[in-house]
């Protein structure tokens, strides 16, 4: 079975500062990795995904994430955040087979302050 | 309208009521999903439909009854719910089942059971 751990339930940061949201996973098989963002009163939107190839993945809105297989991590980063980045961020994994199931973490709320 | 829409956006019901949630996607997708999002918990997959056929029931209590009359519409029929069923119910769609198919989410229905 797969599981996803997002240790930080909330990350406060000042505008224009860098941020890292942590994600660790557990799986007995190879997985695909995803980050989703949920803005207030909206559904989830895909930020980026790692399927194969380069371990550094770039997504929308200036976010990027790095897959580290030895540490089973997929941390999300942005060098300079904006007020509009305030949202809930979810890390998710899916088995590298025909399974469609996304296993989500409990989410990290990013709070960007002026 | 475009994307994935859900109605109603908010619903308050008593434990003896019967109500239905509606999801509609305008993306030409063939797979549709129901998720439950409770505070401080990971998203829980409830049901999956692929080409109108139910392919997943994630041990959901029978007081939740899904219906998929066609690939564009998905319903969740509710009856004799419990207060712990209060949550945000998210609908999603993807071109078909499979981890490589990005899921597109609706804004959700906020359900409160009194």
Short mmCIF file of C-alpha atoms in Angstrom, two decimals, chain A:
data_model
loop_
_atom_site.label_atom_id
_atom_site.label_comp_id
_atom_site.label_asym_id
_atom_site.label_seq_id
_atom_site.Cartn_x
_atom_site.Cartn_y
_atom_site.Cartn_z
CA UNK A 1 0.00 0.00 0.00
CA UNK A 2 1.05 3.56 -0.58
CA UNK A 3 0.94 6.44 1.87
CA UNK A 4 1.82 10.13 1.74
CA UNK A 5 3.01 12.29 4.62
CA UNK A 6 2.90 16.06 4.64
CA UNK A 7 4.39 16.91 8.00
CA UNK A 8 3.59 20.63 7.94
CA UNK A 9 -0.09 21.40 8.27
CA UNK A 10 0.54 25.13 7.84
CA UNK A 11 3.48 27.13 6.52
CA UNK A 12 3.44 30.90 7.07
CA UNK A 13 5.82 32.94 4.92
CA UNK A 14 6.30 36.56 3.93
CA UNK A 15 5.69 37.74 0.39
CA UNK A 16 8.69 37.40 -1.95
CA UNK A 17 10.39 34.88 0.39
CA UNK A 18 11.25 31.37 -0.79
CA UNK A 19 9.18 28.42 0.37
CA UNK A 20 9.48 24.64 0.53
CA UNK A 21 6.54 22.34 1.23
CA UNK A 22 7.60 18.88 2.25
CA UNK A 23 6.21 15.59 1.02
CA UNK A 24 7.40 12.09 1.83
CA UNK A 25 5.87 8.90 0.57
CA UNK A 26 5.95 5.20 1.28
CA UNK A 27 5.45 2.55 -1.36
CA UNK A 28 6.62 -0.97 -2.12
CA UNK A 29 6.41 -0.30 -5.86
CA UNK A 30 7.43 2.56 -8.12
CA UNK A 31 5.06 5.50 -8.15
CA UNK A 32 4.10 8.60 -10.03
CA UNK A 33 4.10 11.78 -7.94
CA UNK A 34 1.84 14.82 -8.09
CA UNK A 35 1.28 18.17 -6.44
CA UNK A 36 -2.18 19.72 -6.50
CA UNK A 37 -3.26 23.18 -5.29
CA UNK A 38 -6.66 24.13 -3.90
CA UNK A 39 -7.53 27.83 -3.78
CA UNK A 40 -10.33 28.92 -1.42
CA UNK A 41 -13.77 27.74 -2.53
CA UNK A 42 -12.34 25.91 -5.54
CA UNK A 43 -11.51 22.36 -6.54
CA UNK A 44 -8.02 20.93 -6.87
CA UNK A 45 -5.78 21.94 -9.76
CA UNK A 46 -2.69 20.05 -10.92
CA UNK A 47 0.53 22.02 -10.27
CA UNK A 48 3.05 19.50 -11.55
CA UNK A 49 3.78 15.81 -11.84
CA UNK A 50 6.73 13.44 -11.97
CA UNK A 51 6.31 10.47 -14.26
CA UNK A 52 9.90 9.66 -15.31
CA UNK A 53 13.11 11.27 -16.52
CA UNK A 54 14.58 14.37 -14.92
CA UNK A 55 14.07 14.44 -11.19
CA UNK A 56 13.50 18.20 -11.22
CA UNK A 57 10.01 18.98 -12.42
CA UNK A 58 8.72 22.44 -13.25
CA UNK A 59 5.06 23.30 -12.96
CA UNK A 60 2.69 26.21 -13.27
CA UNK A 61 2.92 29.50 -11.38
CA UNK A 62 6.69 29.22 -10.88
CA UNK A 63 6.60 26.10 -8.72
CA UNK A 64 9.02 23.21 -9.03
CA UNK A 65 9.58 19.93 -7.22
CA UNK A 66 12.42 17.46 -6.96
CA UNK A 67 11.99 13.71 -6.78
CA UNK A 68 14.48 12.04 -4.44
CA UNK A 69 14.12 8.29 -4.64
CA UNK A 70 16.60 7.47 -1.87
CA UNK A 71 14.79 9.76 0.56
CA UNK A 72 11.35 8.96 -0.87
CA UNK A 73 10.59 12.66 -1.01
CA UNK A 74 8.98 15.04 -3.49
CA UNK A 75 9.31 18.50 -1.95
CA UNK A 76 7.65 21.50 -3.60
CA UNK A 77 9.54 24.79 -3.90
CA UNK A 78 9.09 28.33 -5.11
CA UNK A 79 11.89 30.93 -4.98
CA UNK A 80 9.61 33.92 -4.37
CA UNK A 81 5.98 33.63 -3.30
CA UNK A 82 3.09 36.01 -3.90
CA UNK A 83 0.00 36.74 -1.85
CA UNK A 84 -1.98 34.90 -4.51
CA UNK A 85 -0.11 31.67 -3.68
CA UNK A 86 -2.06 31.41 -0.43
CA UNK A 87 -3.83 28.06 -0.77
CA UNK A 88 -3.88 24.43 0.33
CA UNK A 89 -1.28 22.20 -1.34
CA UNK A 90 -1.69 18.45 -1.65
CA UNK A 91 0.94 15.88 -2.51
CA UNK A 92 -0.30 12.64 -4.10
CA UNK A 93 1.10 9.37 -5.42
CA UNK A 94 -0.15 6.73 -7.78
CA UNK A 95 1.18 3.27 -8.56
CA UNK A 96 3.10 2.83 -11.81
CA UNK A 97 0.62 0.33 -13.19
CA UNK A 98 -2.92 0.49 -14.46
CA UNK A 99 -4.25 1.77 -11.17
CA UNK A 100 -5.90 5.16 -11.38
CA UNK A 101 -5.96 5.68 -7.63
CA UNK A 102 -4.43 8.85 -6.33
CA UNK A 103 -3.37 8.59 -2.69
CA UNK A 104 -3.33 12.06 -1.16
CA UNK A 105 -1.53 13.57 1.79
CA UNK A 106 -3.46 15.60 4.36
CA UNK A 107 -2.39 18.89 2.82
CA UNK A 108 -0.27 21.91 3.75
CA UNK A 109 -1.80 25.33 4.01
CA UNK A 110 0.54 27.99 2.63
CA UNK A 111 -0.18 31.39 4.15
CA UNK A 112 1.62 34.25 2.44
CA UNK A 113 1.75 37.47 4.44
CA UNK A 114 2.50 40.98 3.09
#
